[in-house]
mmCIF file of C-alpha atoms in Angstrom:
data_model
loop_
_atom_site.group_PDB
_atom_site.id
_atom_site.type_symbol
_atom_site.label_atom_id
_atom_site.label_comp_id
_atom_site.label_asym_id
_atom_site.label_seq_id
_atom_site.Cartn_x
_atom_site.Cartn_y
_atom_site.Cartn_z
ATOM 1 C CA MET J 1 0.000 0.000 0.000
ATOM 2 C CA GLU J 2 1.371 3.377 -0.939
ATOM 3 C CA HIS J 3 -0.571 5.381 1.640
ATOM 4 C CA LEU J 4 0.875 6.444 4.962
ATOM 5 C CA ILE J 5 -1.489 5.987 7.903
ATOM 6 C CA ARG J 6 -0.734 8.689 10.456
ATOM 7 C CA THR J 7 -2.287 10.966 13.029
ATOM 8 C CA VAL J 8 -3.647 14.355 12.106
ATOM 9 C CA ARG J 9 -1.250 17.182 12.912
ATOM 10 C CA ALA J 10 -2.049 20.574 14.375
ATOM 11 C CA GLY J 11 -2.533 23.156 11.657
ATOM 12 C CA GLU J 12 -3.912 20.719 9.060
ATOM 13 C CA TRP J 13 -7.421 22.086 9.466
ATOM 14 C CA ALA J 14 -7.934 22.886 5.765
ATOM 15 C CA LYS J 15 -7.321 19.241 4.823
ATOM 16 C CA VAL J 16 -9.516 18.040 7.708
ATOM 17 C CA LYS J 17 -12.290 20.327 6.485
ATOM 18 C CA GLU J 18 -11.945 19.254 2.847
ATOM 19 C CA LEU J 19 -12.044 15.541 3.670
ATOM 20 C CA ARG J 20 -14.971 15.923 6.078
ATOM 21 C CA LEU J 21 -16.956 17.850 3.478
ATOM 22 C CA ALA J 22 -16.177 15.146 0.908
ATOM 23 C CA ALA J 23 -17.442 12.537 3.377
ATOM 24 C CA LEU J 24 -20.643 14.481 4.024
ATOM 25 C CA ALA J 25 -21.223 14.895 0.271
ATOM 26 C CA ASP J 26 -20.981 11.122 -0.276
ATOM 27 C CA PRO J 27 -24.311 9.508 -1.275
ATOM 28 C CA VAL J 28 -24.304 7.285 1.854
ATOM 29 C CA ALA J 29 -23.645 10.205 4.219
ATOM 30 C CA PRO J 30 -27.239 10.327 5.560
ATOM 31 C CA ILE J 31 -26.840 6.800 7.001
ATOM 32 C CA ALA J 32 -23.133 7.061 7.814
ATOM 33 C CA PHE J 33 -22.789 10.357 9.674
ATOM 34 C CA LEU J 34 -24.730 12.312 12.271
ATOM 35 C CA ASP J 35 -23.743 15.611 10.648
ATOM 36 C CA THR J 36 -24.812 17.148 7.332
ATOM 37 C CA TYR J 37 -22.880 18.853 4.585
ATOM 38 C CA ASP J 38 -24.908 22.053 4.997
ATOM 39 C CA ARG J 39 -24.139 22.303 8.733
ATOM 40 C CA ALA J 40 -20.461 21.497 8.263
ATOM 41 C CA VAL J 41 -19.821 23.842 5.348
ATOM 42 C CA ALA J 42 -21.357 26.702 7.354
ATOM 43 C CA GLN J 43 -18.813 26.316 10.165
ATOM 44 C CA PRO J 44 -16.181 29.086 10.444
ATOM 45 C CA ASP J 45 -12.476 28.336 10.050
ATOM 46 C CA ALA J 46 -12.044 28.648 13.832
ATOM 47 C CA TYR J 47 -14.282 25.585 14.253
ATOM 48 C CA TRP J 48 -12.093 23.520 11.912
ATOM 49 C CA LYS J 49 -8.884 24.763 13.530
ATOM 50 C CA ASP J 50 -10.117 23.836 17.017
ATOM 51 C CA ARG J 51 -11.425 20.444 15.848
ATOM 52 C CA THR J 52 -8.105 19.650 14.176
ATOM 53 C CA ASP J 53 -5.884 20.857 17.004
ATOM 54 C CA THR J 54 -7.899 18.844 19.560
ATOM 55 C CA ALA J 55 -7.633 15.664 17.460
ATOM 56 C CA ALA J 56 -3.911 16.272 16.917
ATOM 57 C CA GLN J 57 -3.255 16.309 20.676
ATOM 58 C CA GLY J 58 -4.214 12.626 20.812
ATOM 59 C CA LYS J 59 -5.531 12.726 24.387
ATOM 60 C CA SER J 60 -9.305 12.303 24.483
ATOM 61 C CA ILE J 61 -9.646 12.349 20.688
ATOM 62 C CA CYS J 62 -7.250 11.089 18.039
ATOM 63 C CA GLY J 63 -7.692 11.511 14.298
ATOM 64 C CA PHE J 64 -6.011 9.305 11.703
ATOM 65 C CA VAL J 65 -5.641 9.857 7.964
ATOM 66 C CA ALA J 66 -4.458 7.844 4.981
ATOM 67 C CA GLU J 67 -2.079 10.144 3.106
ATOM 68 C CA GLY J 68 -1.009 9.342 -0.451
ATOM 69 C CA PRO J 69 2.437 9.991 -1.931
ATOM 70 C CA ASP J 70 1.015 13.128 -3.560
ATOM 71 C CA GLY J 71 -0.178 14.448 -0.175
ATOM 72 C CA GLU J 72 -3.871 13.783 -0.864
ATOM 73 C CA TRP J 73 -5.848 12.400 2.041
ATOM 74 C CA ALA J 74 -7.733 9.319 0.898
ATOM 75 C CA GLY J 75 -9.463 8.428 4.158
ATOM 76 C CA THR J 76 -9.930 9.110 7.825
ATOM 77 C CA VAL J 77 -11.125 7.689 11.122
ATOM 78 C CA THR J 78 -11.446 9.342 14.533
ATOM 79 C CA VAL J 79 -11.246 7.710 17.958
ATOM 80 C CA LEU J 80 -12.894 9.172 21.072
ATOM 81 C CA VAL J 81 -12.002 8.141 24.633
ATOM 82 C CA GLU J 82 -15.064 7.424 26.775
ATOM 83 C CA LEU J 83 -15.016 6.924 30.537
ATOM 84 C CA PRO J 84 -17.672 5.643 32.945
ATOM 85 C CA GLY J 85 -19.569 8.465 34.590
ATOM 86 C CA GLU J 86 -19.066 10.855 31.663
ATOM 87 C CA ASP J 87 -21.667 11.772 29.072
ATOM 88 C CA GLY J 88 -20.944 9.394 26.217
ATOM 89 C CA GLY J 89 -22.700 11.457 23.605
ATOM 90 C CA PHE J 90 -24.258 9.260 20.947
ATOM 91 C CA GLY J 91 -25.263 5.877 22.317
ATOM 92 C CA GLY J 92 -25.022 6.816 25.964
ATOM 93 C CA GLY J 93 -22.291 6.651 28.555
ATOM 94 C CA ALA J 94 -19.601 4.038 28.953
ATOM 95 C CA THR J 95 -19.773 1.295 31.558
ATOM 96 C CA VAL J 96 -16.023 0.587 31.231
ATOM 97 C CA PRO J 97 -13.123 2.687 29.915
ATOM 98 C CA GLN J 98 -13.416 2.423 26.143
ATOM 99 C CA THR J 99 -12.847 4.137 22.857
ATOM 100 C CA HIS J 100 -15.456 4.954 20.249
ATOM 101 C CA ILE J 101 -14.651 4.959 16.532
ATOM 102 C CA VAL J 102 -16.448 7.647 14.526
ATOM 103 C CA GLY J 103 -16.113 9.521 11.243
ATOM 104 C CA VAL J 104 -15.006 6.549 9.148
ATOM 105 C CA PHE J 105 -14.570 7.612 5.518
ATOM 106 C CA VAL J 106 -12.523 6.482 2.534
ATOM 107 C CA ARG J 107 -12.875 8.239 -0.807
ATOM 108 C CA PRO J 108 -14.791 6.060 -3.308
ATOM 109 C CA GLU J 109 -11.811 5.585 -5.619
ATOM 110 C CA HIS J 110 -9.809 4.097 -2.725
ATOM 111 C CA ARG J 111 -12.455 1.723 -1.380
ATOM 112 C CA GLY J 112 -11.636 -1.956 -1.546
ATOM 113 C CA THR J 113 -7.882 -1.286 -1.412
ATOM 114 C CA GLY J 114 -7.308 -2.072 2.267
ATOM 115 C CA LEU J 115 -7.205 1.564 3.395
ATOM 116 C CA THR J 116 -10.161 1.198 5.746
ATOM 117 C CA GLN J 117 -8.580 -1.841 7.382
ATOM 118 C CA ALA J 118 -5.281 0.052 7.730
ATOM 119 C CA LEU J 119 -7.049 3.040 9.309
ATOM 120 C CA PHE J 120 -8.847 0.707 11.723
ATOM 121 C CA GLY J 121 -5.543 -0.986 12.524
ATOM 122 C CA ALA J 122 -4.084 2.370 13.572
ATOM 123 C CA ALA J 123 -7.210 3.268 15.573
ATOM 124 C CA LEU J 124 -7.185 -0.078 17.379
ATOM 125 C CA ASP J 125 -3.431 0.045 18.048
ATOM 126 C CA TRP J 126 -3.873 3.521 19.556
ATOM 127 C CA SER J 127 -6.833 2.347 21.647
ATOM 128 C CA TRP J 128 -5.005 -0.687 23.043
ATOM 129 C CA ALA J 129 -1.859 1.356 23.739
ATOM 130 C CA LEU J 130 -3.740 3.719 26.066
ATOM 131 C CA THR J 131 -2.613 3.269 29.653
ATOM 132 C CA GLU J 132 -4.594 5.991 31.412
ATOM 133 C CA PRO J 133 -7.305 5.043 30.882
ATOM 134 C CA ARG J 134 -6.748 1.459 29.778
ATOM 135 C CA ALA J 135 -9.431 0.831 27.159
ATOM 136 C CA GLU J 136 -11.360 -2.375 27.801
ATOM 137 C CA ARG J 137 -13.206 -2.276 24.504
ATOM 138 C CA VAL J 138 -13.695 -0.315 21.298
ATOM 139 C CA ARG J 139 -17.191 0.443 20.059
ATOM 140 C CA LEU J 140 -18.856 1.997 17.054
ATOM 141 C CA TYR J 141 -22.367 2.465 15.746
ATOM 142 C CA VAL J 142 -23.666 1.506 12.325
ATOM 143 C CA HIS J 143 -26.977 2.330 10.672
ATOM 144 C CA GLU J 144 -29.328 -0.589 10.115
ATOM 145 C CA ALA J 145 -29.350 0.125 6.339
ATOM 146 C CA ASN J 146 -25.555 0.339 5.983
ATOM 147 C CA ALA J 147 -24.941 -3.318 5.096
ATOM 148 C CA ARG J 148 -21.542 -2.621 3.513
ATOM 149 C CA ALA J 149 -20.197 -1.033 6.713
ATOM 150 C CA GLN J 150 -21.768 -3.737 8.888
ATOM 151 C CA ALA J 151 -19.992 -6.439 6.851
ATOM 152 C CA LEU J 152 -16.649 -4.626 7.068
ATOM 153 C CA TYR J 153 -16.889 -4.086 10.822
ATOM 154 C CA ARG J 154 -17.752 -7.744 11.403
ATOM 155 C CA LYS J 155 -14.799 -8.757 9.215
ATOM 156 C CA LEU J 156 -12.611 -6.612 11.484
ATOM 157 C CA GLY J 157 -13.876 -8.530 14.532
ATOM 158 C CA PHE J 158 -16.593 -6.202 15.826
ATOM 159 C CA GLU J 159 -19.661 -7.981 17.179
ATOM 160 C CA PRO J 160 -23.182 -6.705 17.905
ATOM 161 C CA THR J 161 -23.695 -5.917 21.582
ATOM 162 C CA GLY J 162 -27.488 -5.865 21.468
ATOM 163 C CA VAL J 163 -27.585 -2.111 22.092
ATOM 164 C CA VAL J 164 -29.838 -0.381 19.577
ATOM 165 C CA VAL J 165 -30.455 3.374 19.546
ATOM 166 C CA PRO J 166 -32.762 5.512 17.404
ATOM 167 C CA MET J 167 -31.154 7.554 14.663
ATOM 168 C CA PRO J 168 -31.188 11.267 15.535
ATOM 169 C CA GLY J 169 -33.613 13.034 13.246
ATOM 170 C CA ASP J 170 -35.352 9.767 12.304
ATOM 171 C CA PRO J 171 -36.359 7.797 15.400
ATOM 172 C CA SER J 172 -37.862 5.082 13.168
ATOM 173 C CA ALA J 173 -34.345 4.180 11.958
ATOM 174 C CA LYS J 174 -31.921 2.267 14.149
ATOM 175 C CA GLU J 175 -28.199 2.353 14.858
ATOM 176 C CA TYR J 176 -26.579 -0.836 16.111
ATOM 177 C CA GLU J 177 -23.677 -0.810 18.541
ATOM 178 C CA LEU J 178 -20.812 -3.133 17.621
ATOM 179 C CA ALA J 179 -17.837 -3.662 19.908
ATOM 180 C CA LEU J 180 -14.477 -5.356 20.068
ATOM 181 C CA ALA J 181 -13.110 -6.443 23.445
ATOM 182 C CA ARG J 182 -9.490 -5.863 24.418
ATOM 183 C CA PRO J 183 -7.450 -8.814 23.205
ATOM 184 C CA ALA J 184 -6.190 -11.150 25.907
ATOM 185 C CA CYS J 185 -2.496 -10.659 26.561
#
């Protein structure tokens, strides 16, 4: 693979913004993301700078990108740290220290090349390397109609937990929680 999988760096907000807008313009965006293109494109540069700088710190949020030899970003994934007793945002709070994978996107022309698996590998390695807190599991949510993503996540070892939450904006639609437990040492 010719792409470098790496963390987002402070100051790369313009590339973060461009890739996020590309993700939100994708035809599957309504079932893949909780944000919309119109909301995201309306955000000021300060929003994108703060979002990028926070992800670049790699403390409670860590962003990963797949960067091609030409410098183009072909994909991304973000990992959030979630602790018991804290508001977990989408899907509710954590019962154990865990990470939550969000914002998974690979440009259409790079799908099926192994980039998503490589991005997940980096996200999982980062999650398992955490020592304070020590993540006990990694979770994600997938829309009931996103069969392609469900198949990929299962291939990567994620299993349904039985937790089902309504999709914001469309309570008739469901999001399924999938999780991967910390590997035994």
